Amino acid sequence: MAHLDLANLRTCLLDDTQLAAVALHRTFAGHLPVSSGHLVVCDPLVQAEAPALADYTAPVGRHPVEIIVHSGRPALAVVWFKPRAILSASALHWQMARWTTQDLTGLEDDSFIGYPVDAGIGCFMDTDTQQALLALIEQANGDEDSAWSDALIDHDGLDEGAEYRPWGEDSPHGLVVFTSGWGDGVYPSYWALDTSGIPVALVTDFLCIQSGDGRDEREIADQTYRDSLPPEEAEALARLVAAVERNDTDVLRDLLKDAPQRANQIEPGCGGTALFEAIRLDLPQALRVLLQGGALPAMPERLHMSKVTGYLDYARFLKKPRSAELMAVLEAPVVAEPTASAQPRRSFWDRLFRRR
């Protein structure tokens, strides 16, 4: 099947809160004037003569363009032909955009058709605007240092998308331009079609994210862990870390009484364990209570760093040496608690005749 990251495309329909939950946000790039209905997607600095997309046309008018931003760069660019608020993701069908010379049926698995970027910029424009742009280029006689290209390269806000109107604000022509994700490459575009097969949007995916999520694997794992904690346990872990910070050994004992494993559980708020915090803050008394006379447990893998895979490693790694008292707690051998000796078992005859 040809490349289609449906979750990526559907991020265009998420609200701002839903986008923030996956480390994305939306910006308004401007309005795209459409007069012919035939749209061009290209790098305008190196392929302004690119042919118009086949199969569908856009309605005449001025259409809003939005950018879905990830880590300061466009992840997706979308031009809307119908208001986003009235659209439902489940009701849309997506089709890869192509040119008349290309056949989608011949694509291999996970391959795609896209436009090449060599100057780090992408755009949406109507073919009428394209003709006006080609006339500007013709006037420049191919001069790479021409005023129109310099103005485009130096245009403010390209990382969040912007209108580019070198013909003046009163002109019917205009492009919406944006940086192409993380740089040069080849990027696919997709038509969003309603149940009648009419295009409601055109989206370019700059392949910065996968499965509609801007978070990395570690961030996703952290969120999964936070979601797995019952609210009362999350609260108990927060109180435990707060007690460490206050060096409140009485509260520590109380919180560990029925759940000693809490000492080595990650508290989402600080991102570390109570043991980790006691070492970081150099609090030997708190550390002693957290260990409860036992051996140092294995440090959660989430806290591992270069050359630091255990709590003793961490204490030695810190720039400021830990106190001798804290290091003694960490390095002390585990001594088994003395147990009461078992009473000798009385013989049958002793028990029968109640002899001592």
mmCIF file of C-alpha atoms in Angstrom:
data_model
loop_
_atom_site.group_PDB
_atom_site.id
_atom_site.type_symbol
_atom_site.label_atom_id
_atom_site.label_comp_id
_atom_site.label_asym_id
_atom_site.label_seq_id
_atom_site.Cartn_x
_atom_site.Cartn_y
_atom_site.Cartn_z
ATOM 1 C CA MET A 1 0.000 0.000 0.000
ATOM 2 C CA ALA A 2 1.262 3.500 -0.848
ATOM 3 C CA HIS A 3 2.382 5.701 2.038
ATOM 4 C CA LEU A 4 -0.549 7.056 4.045
ATOM 5 C CA ASP A 5 -0.004 8.091 7.645
ATOM 6 C CA LEU A 6 -3.672 8.624 8.412
ATOM 7 C CA ALA A 7 -3.005 9.711 12.008
ATOM 8 C CA ASN A 8 -0.648 12.419 10.742
ATOM 9 C CA LEU A 9 -3.243 13.808 8.366
ATOM 10 C CA ARG A 10 -5.961 13.741 11.000
ATOM 11 C CA THR A 11 -3.905 15.935 13.335
ATOM 12 C CA CYS A 12 -5.039 18.837 11.139
ATOM 13 C CA LEU A 13 -8.535 18.332 12.600
ATOM 14 C CA LEU A 14 -7.517 18.208 16.274
ATOM 15 C CA ASP A 15 -8.312 21.094 18.573
ATOM 16 C CA ASP A 16 -5.555 23.054 20.299
ATOM 17 C CA THR A 17 -5.734 21.022 23.518
ATOM 18 C CA GLN A 18 -5.484 17.732 21.646
ATOM 19 C CA LEU A 19 -2.530 19.035 19.636
ATOM 20 C CA ALA A 20 -0.692 20.145 22.777
ATOM 21 C CA ALA A 21 -1.085 16.638 24.229
ATOM 22 C CA VAL A 22 1.054 15.277 21.377
ATOM 23 C CA ALA A 23 3.624 18.133 21.390
ATOM 24 C CA LEU A 24 2.151 19.997 18.410
ATOM 25 C CA HIS A 25 0.495 23.362 17.887
ATOM 26 C CA ARG A 26 -1.358 25.185 15.135
ATOM 27 C CA THR A 27 -0.571 28.530 13.479
ATOM 28 C CA PHE A 28 -2.538 30.536 10.943
ATOM 29 C CA ALA A 29 -0.378 31.185 7.878
ATOM 30 C CA GLY A 30 -2.713 33.394 5.867
ATOM 31 C CA HIS A 31 -5.255 33.140 3.054
ATOM 32 C CA LEU A 32 -4.624 31.515 -0.293
ATOM 33 C CA PRO A 33 -6.296 33.294 -3.233
ATOM 34 C CA VAL A 34 -7.737 30.785 -5.714
ATOM 35 C CA SER A 35 -8.992 32.091 -9.058
ATOM 36 C CA SER A 36 -8.536 29.236 -11.533
ATOM 37 C CA GLY A 37 -9.173 26.350 -9.146
ATOM 38 C CA HIS A 38 -5.986 24.581 -10.236
ATOM 39 C CA LEU A 39 -3.432 24.313 -7.413
ATOM 40 C CA VAL A 40 0.348 24.025 -7.436
ATOM 41 C CA VAL A 41 2.506 22.644 -4.601
ATOM 42 C CA CYS A 42 6.231 23.185 -5.021
ATOM 43 C CA ASP A 43 9.452 24.791 -3.843
ATOM 44 C CA PRO A 44 8.885 28.217 -5.473
ATOM 45 C CA LEU A 45 12.591 29.091 -5.483
ATOM 46 C CA VAL A 46 13.664 26.130 -7.598
ATOM 47 C CA GLN A 47 10.552 24.704 -9.276
ATOM 48 C CA ALA A 48 8.138 27.572 -9.763
ATOM 49 C CA GLU A 49 7.110 26.066 -13.108
ATOM 50 C CA ALA A 50 5.796 22.850 -11.510
ATOM 51 C CA PRO A 51 2.574 21.534 -13.108
ATOM 52 C CA ALA A 52 -0.754 21.825 -11.348
ATOM 53 C CA LEU A 53 -2.102 18.867 -9.395
ATOM 54 C CA ALA A 54 -4.410 16.513 -11.229
ATOM 55 C CA ASP A 55 -7.786 14.933 -10.341
ATOM 56 C CA TYR A 56 -9.367 17.746 -8.303
ATOM 57 C CA THR A 57 -9.823 21.509 -8.326
ATOM 58 C CA ALA A 58 -10.337 23.925 -5.451
ATOM 59 C CA PRO A 59 -13.296 26.291 -5.197
ATOM 60 C CA VAL A 60 -12.655 29.886 -6.200
ATOM 61 C CA GLY A 61 -12.122 32.208 -3.254
ATOM 62 C CA ARG A 62 -9.713 32.980 -0.419
ATOM 63 C CA HIS A 63 -9.007 29.917 1.684
ATOM 64 C CA PRO A 64 -7.322 29.752 5.107
ATOM 65 C CA VAL A 65 -3.977 27.981 5.412
ATOM 66 C CA GLU A 66 -2.834 26.491 8.714
ATOM 67 C CA ILE A 67 0.447 24.961 9.780
ATOM 68 C CA ILE A 68 0.806 22.152 12.297
ATOM 69 C CA VAL A 69 4.119 22.937 14.001
ATOM 70 C CA HIS A 70 6.481 20.469 15.667
ATOM 71 C CA SER A 71 9.598 21.650 17.505
ATOM 72 C CA GLY A 72 9.502 25.019 15.768
ATOM 73 C CA ARG A 73 9.117 23.683 12.235
ATOM 74 C CA PRO A 74 6.111 22.886 10.018
ATOM 75 C CA ALA A 75 5.094 19.237 10.226
ATOM 76 C CA LEU A 76 2.026 19.642 8.010
ATOM 77 C CA ALA A 77 0.588 22.467 5.920
ATOM 78 C CA VAL A 78 -3.145 22.484 5.113
ATOM 79 C CA VAL A 79 -5.346 24.703 2.986
ATOM 80 C CA TRP A 80 -9.039 24.428 3.917
ATOM 81 C CA PHE A 81 -11.850 24.649 1.354
ATOM 82 C CA LYS A 82 -14.494 24.073 4.022
ATOM 83 C CA PRO A 83 -14.373 25.236 7.656
ATOM 84 C CA ARG A 84 -12.382 22.832 9.802
ATOM 85 C CA ALA A 85 -14.923 23.065 12.616
ATOM 86 C CA ILE A 86 -17.682 21.390 10.593
ATOM 87 C CA LEU A 87 -15.570 18.468 9.376
ATOM 88 C CA SER A 88 -15.360 15.030 10.962
ATOM 89 C CA ALA A 89 -12.200 12.945 10.616
ATOM 90 C CA SER A 90 -14.178 9.715 10.324
ATOM 91 C CA ALA A 91 -16.166 11.086 7.356
ATOM 92 C CA LEU A 92 -13.119 12.019 5.275
ATOM 93 C CA HIS A 93 -11.358 9.950 2.639
ATOM 94 C CA TRP A 94 -7.741 10.741 1.778
ATOM 95 C CA GLN A 95 -6.149 10.469 -1.649
ATOM 96 C CA MET A 96 -2.524 11.133 -2.492
ATOM 97 C CA ALA A 97 -2.142 14.143 -4.791
ATOM 98 C CA ARG A 98 -0.485 13.463 -8.140
ATOM 99 C CA TRP A 99 0.319 15.018 -11.469
ATOM 100 C CA THR A 100 -1.225 13.873 -14.756
ATOM 101 C CA THR A 101 1.934 12.005 -15.750
ATOM 102 C CA GLN A 102 1.931 9.829 -12.627
ATOM 103 C CA ASP A 103 -0.008 6.700 -11.743
ATOM 104 C CA LEU A 104 -0.798 5.938 -8.099
ATOM 105 C CA THR A 105 -1.617 2.286 -8.791
ATOM 106 C CA GLY A 106 2.009 1.485 -9.577
ATOM 107 C CA LEU A 107 3.376 2.660 -6.223
ATOM 108 C CA GLU A 108 5.179 0.113 -4.088
ATOM 109 C CA ASP A 109 4.461 -0.378 -0.374
ATOM 110 C CA ASP A 110 5.053 2.751 1.718
ATOM 111 C CA SER A 111 6.245 4.757 -1.291
ATOM 112 C CA PHE A 112 4.747 8.058 -2.361
ATOM 113 C CA ILE A 113 4.616 10.812 -4.964
ATOM 114 C CA GLY A 114 5.741 14.215 -3.763
ATOM 115 C CA TYR A 115 7.339 17.464 -4.783
ATOM 116 C CA PRO A 116 11.096 18.017 -4.418
ATOM 117 C CA VAL A 117 12.458 20.735 -2.142
ATOM 118 C CA ASP A 118 15.993 22.066 -2.668
ATOM 119 C CA ALA A 119 15.762 25.511 -1.041
ATOM 120 C CA GLY A 120 13.998 24.519 2.163
ATOM 121 C CA ILE A 121 10.676 26.168 1.226
ATOM 122 C CA GLY A 122 7.275 24.849 0.162
ATOM 123 C CA CYS A 123 4.118 26.625 -0.944
ATOM 124 C CA PHE A 124 0.511 26.512 -2.094
ATOM 125 C CA MET A 125 -0.494 28.662 -5.071
ATOM 126 C CA ASP A 126 -3.090 28.896 -7.809
ATOM 127 C CA THR A 127 -1.963 28.575 -11.429
ATOM 128 C CA ASP A 128 -2.939 32.224 -12.082
ATOM 129 C CA THR A 129 -0.527 33.252 -9.316
ATOM 130 C CA GLN A 130 2.033 30.871 -10.789
ATOM 131 C CA GLN A 131 1.906 32.693 -14.116
ATOM 132 C CA ALA A 132 2.437 36.014 -12.345
ATOM 133 C CA LEU A 133 5.384 34.526 -10.442
ATOM 134 C CA LEU A 134 6.948 33.143 -13.622
ATOM 135 C CA ALA A 135 6.665 36.621 -15.136
ATOM 136 C CA LEU A 136 8.595 38.028 -12.157
ATOM 137 C CA ILE A 137 11.275 35.401 -12.657
ATOM 138 C CA GLU A 138 11.415 36.230 -16.355
ATOM 139 C CA GLN A 139 11.934 39.896 -15.535
ATOM 140 C CA ALA A 140 14.837 38.929 -13.288
ATOM 141 C CA ASN A 141 16.474 37.089 -16.238
ATOM 142 C CA GLY A 142 17.338 34.165 -13.994
ATOM 143 C CA ASP A 143 19.285 36.326 -11.554
ATOM 144 C CA GLU A 144 19.434 34.340 -8.296
ATOM 145 C CA ASP A 145 19.917 37.584 -6.346
ATOM 146 C CA SER A 146 16.702 39.149 -7.675
ATOM 147 C CA ALA A 147 14.530 41.202 -5.376
ATOM 148 C CA TRP A 148 11.578 38.780 -5.415
ATOM 149 C CA SER A 149 13.636 35.756 -4.296
ATOM 150 C CA ASP A 150 15.563 37.762 -1.698
ATOM 151 C CA ALA A 151 12.271 39.001 -0.258
ATOM 152 C CA LEU A 152 10.963 35.446 -0.107
ATOM 153 C CA ILE A 153 14.074 34.028 1.551
ATOM 154 C CA ASP A 154 14.106 36.875 4.106
ATOM 155 C CA HIS A 155 10.354 36.755 4.703
ATOM 156 C CA ASP A 156 9.492 36.770 8.401
ATOM 157 C CA GLY A 157 7.574 33.874 9.885
ATOM 158 C CA LEU A 158 8.287 31.151 7.333
ATOM 159 C CA ASP A 159 8.576 28.562 10.118
ATOM 160 C CA GLU A 160 4.920 29.229 10.944
ATOM 161 C CA GLY A 161 3.780 29.991 7.394
ATOM 162 C CA ALA A 162 3.106 33.365 5.790
ATOM 163 C CA GLU A 163 1.486 35.032 2.803
ATOM 164 C CA TYR A 164 3.885 36.206 0.092
ATOM 165 C CA ARG A 165 2.532 38.959 -2.152
ATOM 166 C CA PRO A 166 5.337 40.631 -4.136
ATOM 167 C CA TRP A 167 2.720 42.248 -6.405
ATOM 168 C CA GLY A 168 1.284 44.303 -3.541
ATOM 169 C CA GLU A 169 -1.634 43.870 -1.190
ATOM 170 C CA ASP A 170 -4.170 44.970 -3.817
ATOM 171 C CA SER A 171 -3.116 42.285 -6.282
ATOM 172 C CA PRO A 172 -5.347 39.210 -6.717
ATOM 173 C CA HIS A 173 -2.230 37.048 -6.690
ATOM 174 C CA GLY A 174 -0.476 35.563 -3.664
ATOM 175 C CA LEU A 175 1.296 32.469 -2.375
ATOM 176 C CA VAL A 176 1.298 30.954 1.073
ATOM 177 C CA VAL A 177 4.841 29.841 1.853
ATOM 178 C CA PHE A 178 6.472 27.884 4.689
ATOM 179 C CA THR A 179 9.698 26.114 5.507
ATOM 180 C CA SER A 180 9.664 22.464 4.516
ATOM 181 C CA GLY A 181 9.823 20.685 7.850
ATOM 182 C CA TRP A 182 13.435 19.908 8.637
ATOM 183 C CA GLY A 183 14.823 20.793 5.222
ATOM 184 C CA ASP A 184 15.230 19.533 1.689
ATOM 185 C CA GLY A 185 13.626 16.323 0.505
ATOM 186 C CA VAL A 186 10.548 15.033 -1.293
ATOM 187 C CA TYR A 187 7.188 15.518 0.403
ATOM 188 C CA PRO A 188 3.737 14.093 -0.404
ATOM 189 C CA SER A 189 0.451 15.968 -0.454
ATOM 190 C CA TYR A 190 -3.060 14.553 0.046
ATOM 191 C CA TRP A 191 -6.585 15.601 -0.883
ATOM 192 C CA ALA A 192 -9.140 15.300 1.907
ATOM 193 C CA LEU A 193 -12.447 14.287 0.306
ATOM 194 C CA ASP A 194 -15.902 14.344 1.846
ATOM 195 C CA THR A 195 -18.491 11.588 1.421
ATOM 196 C CA SER A 196 -19.438 13.032 -1.969
ATOM 197 C CA GLY A 197 -15.837 12.914 -3.199
ATOM 198 C CA ILE A 198 -15.472 16.706 -3.089
ATOM 199 C CA PRO A 199 -12.153 18.085 -1.787
ATOM 200 C CA VAL A 200 -12.434 19.900 1.531
ATOM 201 C CA ALA A 201 -8.682 20.357 2.123
ATOM 202 C CA LEU A 202 -5.232 19.800 0.684
ATOM 203 C CA VAL A 203 -2.452 18.768 3.071
ATOM 204 C CA THR A 204 1.317 18.486 2.614
ATOM 205 C CA ASP A 205 3.030 16.142 5.065
ATOM 206 C CA PHE A 206 6.660 17.068 5.765
ATOM 207 C CA LEU A 207 7.281 13.702 7.439
ATOM 208 C CA CYS A 208 8.503 15.236 10.718
ATOM 209 C CA ILE A 209 6.242 13.097 12.884
ATOM 210 C CA GLN A 210 4.800 9.607 12.807
ATOM 211 C CA SER A 211 1.351 8.352 13.757
ATOM 212 C CA GLY A 212 0.172 11.869 14.521
ATOM 213 C CA ASP A 213 2.406 12.239 17.555
ATOM 214 C CA GLY A 214 5.153 14.819 17.978
ATOM 215 C CA ARG A 215 6.526 13.213 21.128
ATOM 216 C CA ASP A 216 9.561 10.937 21.127
ATOM 217 C CA GLU A 217 9.477 7.376 22.483
ATOM 218 C CA ARG A 218 10.621 8.474 25.919
ATOM 219 C CA GLU A 219 7.920 11.138 26.204
ATOM 220 C CA ILE A 220 5.276 8.632 25.135
ATOM 221 C CA ALA A 221 6.547 6.112 27.708
ATOM 222 C CA ASP A 222 6.456 8.790 30.424
ATOM 223 C CA GLN A 223 2.855 9.649 29.585
ATOM 224 C CA THR A 224 1.878 5.976 29.536
ATOM 225 C CA TYR A 225 3.396 5.581 33.000
ATOM 226 C CA ARG A 226 1.573 8.675 34.313
ATOM 227 C CA ASP A 227 -1.710 7.382 32.925
ATOM 228 C CA SER A 228 -1.133 3.986 34.575
ATOM 229 C CA LEU A 229 -0.827 5.432 38.101
ATOM 230 C CA PRO A 230 -4.057 5.476 40.138
ATOM 231 C CA PRO A 231 -4.706 9.036 41.364
ATOM 232 C CA GLU A 232 -4.227 8.071 45.014
ATOM 233 C CA GLU A 233 -0.866 6.447 44.242
ATOM 234 C CA ALA A 234 0.306 9.458 42.244
ATOM 235 C CA GLU A 235 -0.627 11.646 45.211
ATOM 236 C CA ALA A 236 1.235 9.366 47.632
ATOM 237 C CA LEU A 237 4.387 9.500 45.476
ATOM 238 C CA ALA A 238 4.179 13.297 45.330
ATOM 239 C CA ARG A 239 3.851 13.458 49.132
ATOM 240 C CA LEU A 240 6.805 11.073 49.482
ATOM 241 C CA VAL A 241 9.095 13.250 47.371
ATOM 242 C CA ALA A 242 7.880 16.373 49.199
ATOM 243 C CA ALA A 243 8.726 14.672 52.519
ATOM 244 C CA VAL A 244 12.226 13.894 51.218
ATOM 245 C CA GLU A 245 12.711 17.538 50.276
ATOM 246 C CA ARG A 246 11.690 18.540 53.821
ATOM 247 C CA ASN A 247 13.781 15.721 55.310
ATOM 248 C CA ASP A 248 10.649 14.700 57.212
ATOM 249 C CA THR A 249 11.486 11.185 58.317
ATOM 250 C CA ASP A 250 8.211 10.669 60.224
ATOM 251 C CA VAL A 251 6.105 11.250 57.112
ATOM 252 C CA LEU A 252 8.469 9.056 55.093
ATOM 253 C CA ARG A 253 7.991 6.149 57.511
ATOM 254 C CA ASP A 254 4.243 6.591 57.406
ATOM 255 C CA LEU A 255 4.088 6.603 53.599
ATOM 256 C CA LEU A 256 6.385 3.578 53.290
ATOM 257 C CA LYS A 257 4.762 1.531 56.070
ATOM 258 C CA ASP A 258 2.390 -0.376 53.788
ATOM 259 C CA ALA A 259 4.133 0.325 50.472
ATOM 260 C CA PRO A 260 7.950 0.199 50.784
ATOM 261 C CA GLN A 261 8.260 -0.072 46.987
ATOM 262 C CA ARG A 262 7.305 3.594 46.684
ATOM 263 C CA ALA A 263 10.863 4.613 47.543
ATOM 264 C CA ASN A 264 11.972 3.346 44.125
ATOM 265 C CA GLN A 265 8.988 4.426 42.033
ATOM 266 C CA ILE A 266 9.261 7.404 39.693
ATOM 267 C CA GLU A 267 7.209 10.401 40.780
ATOM 268 C CA PRO A 268 5.955 12.068 37.564
ATOM 269 C CA GLY A 269 6.216 15.603 38.907
ATOM 270 C CA CYS A 270 9.974 15.561 39.528
ATOM 271 C CA GLY A 271 10.802 12.754 37.104
ATOM 272 C CA GLY A 272 12.861 10.857 39.692
ATOM 273 C CA THR A 273 12.375 8.501 42.622
ATOM 274 C CA ALA A 274 12.411 9.411 46.312
ATOM 275 C CA LEU A 275 15.793 7.638 46.555
ATOM 276 C CA PHE A 276 17.107 9.676 43.643
ATOM 277 C CA GLU A 277 15.971 12.911 45.299
ATOM 278 C CA ALA A 278 17.500 11.989 48.662
ATOM 279 C CA ILE A 279 20.861 11.462 46.964
ATOM 280 C CA ARG A 280 20.545 14.601 44.853
ATOM 281 C CA LEU A 281 19.754 16.699 47.936
ATOM 282 C CA ASP A 282 22.391 14.912 50.070
ATOM 283 C CA LEU A 283 19.986 13.841 52.829
ATOM 284 C CA PRO A 284 21.433 10.788 54.570
ATOM 285 C CA GLN A 285 18.693 10.558 57.207
ATOM 286 C CA ALA A 286 15.947 10.494 54.582
ATOM 287 C CA LEU A 287 17.948 7.969 52.549
ATOM 288 C CA ARG A 288 18.310 5.715 55.581
ATOM 289 C CA VAL A 289 14.545 5.688 56.114
ATOM 290 C CA LEU A 290 13.864 5.046 52.432
ATOM 291 C CA LEU A 291 16.178 2.029 52.376
ATOM 292 C CA GLN A 292 14.689 0.615 55.609
ATOM 293 C CA GLY A 293 17.817 -1.404 56.291
ATOM 294 C CA GLY A 294 17.685 -3.123 52.907
ATOM 295 C CA ALA A 295 20.023 -3.162 49.946
ATOM 296 C CA LEU A 296 20.043 -0.459 47.302
ATOM 297 C CA PRO A 297 17.432 -1.437 44.697
ATOM 298 C CA ALA A 298 18.119 -1.278 40.985
ATOM 299 C CA MET A 299 17.666 2.231 39.611
ATOM 300 C CA PRO A 300 14.747 2.433 37.138
ATOM 301 C CA GLU A 301 16.038 2.346 33.588
ATOM 302 C CA ARG A 302 14.267 5.628 32.880
ATOM 303 C CA LEU A 303 16.850 7.370 35.119
ATOM 304 C CA HIS A 304 19.928 5.828 33.516
ATOM 305 C CA MET A 305 22.500 8.190 32.046
ATOM 306 C CA SER A 306 25.889 7.751 30.437
ATOM 307 C CA LYS A 307 27.988 5.712 32.908
ATOM 308 C CA VAL A 308 25.184 5.973 35.491
ATOM 309 C CA THR A 309 23.066 2.852 35.831
ATOM 310 C CA GLY A 310 22.673 2.692 39.606
ATOM 311 C CA TYR A 311 22.183 4.926 42.641
ATOM 312 C CA LEU A 312 25.787 4.581 43.813
ATOM 313 C CA ASP A 313 26.951 5.554 40.304
ATOM 314 C CA TYR A 314 24.697 8.601 40.497
ATOM 315 C CA ALA A 315 26.087 9.706 43.873
ATOM 316 C CA ARG A 316 29.643 9.441 42.535
ATOM 317 C CA PHE A 317 28.669 11.162 39.272
ATOM 318 C CA LEU A 318 27.380 14.377 40.847
ATOM 319 C CA LYS A 319 29.736 17.332 40.467
ATOM 320 C CA LYS A 320 29.592 18.254 44.137
ATOM 321 C CA PRO A 321 30.782 15.307 46.279
ATOM 322 C CA ARG A 322 28.107 13.824 48.521
ATOM 323 C CA SER A 323 28.658 13.921 52.267
ATOM 324 C CA ALA A 324 30.612 11.135 53.924
ATOM 325 C CA GLU A 325 27.495 10.207 55.917
ATOM 326 C CA LEU A 326 25.374 9.745 52.798
ATOM 327 C CA MET A 327 28.082 7.744 51.031
ATOM 328 C CA ALA A 328 28.363 5.534 54.111
ATOM 329 C CA VAL A 329 24.633 4.765 53.885
ATOM 330 C CA LEU A 330 24.955 3.916 50.195
ATOM 331 C CA GLU A 331 28.043 1.765 50.602
ATOM 332 C CA ALA A 332 27.126 0.045 53.854
ATOM 333 C CA PRO A 333 26.718 -3.749 53.631
ATOM 334 C CA VAL A 334 23.253 -5.053 54.346
ATOM 335 C CA VAL A 335 23.080 -6.621 57.805
ATOM 336 C CA ALA A 336 20.265 -9.042 58.412
ATOM 337 C CA GLU A 337 17.991 -8.130 61.256
ATOM 338 C CA PRO A 338 18.434 -10.469 64.244
ATOM 339 C CA THR A 339 15.590 -12.937 64.583
ATOM 340 C CA ALA A 340 14.312 -14.531 67.765
ATOM 341 C CA SER A 341 15.663 -18.065 68.204
ATOM 342 C CA ALA A 342 13.040 -20.784 67.862
ATOM 343 C CA GLN A 343 11.981 -22.558 71.026
ATOM 344 C CA PRO A 344 13.037 -26.237 71.119
ATOM 345 C CA ARG A 345 10.159 -28.539 70.285
ATOM 346 C CA ARG A 346 9.005 -30.578 73.283
ATOM 347 C CA SER A 347 8.757 -34.328 72.916
ATOM 348 C CA PHE A 348 5.474 -36.158 72.706
ATOM 349 C CA TRP A 349 5.822 -37.487 76.286
ATOM 350 C CA ASP A 350 6.705 -34.043 77.642
ATOM 351 C CA ARG A 351 3.628 -32.603 76.000
ATOM 352 C CA LEU A 352 1.490 -35.562 77.081
ATOM 353 C CA PHE A 353 2.464 -35.223 80.735
ATOM 354 C CA ARG A 354 2.912 -31.418 80.530
ATOM 355 C CA ARG A 355 6.521 -31.570 81.563
ATOM 356 C CA ARG A 356 8.714 -28.585 81.154
#
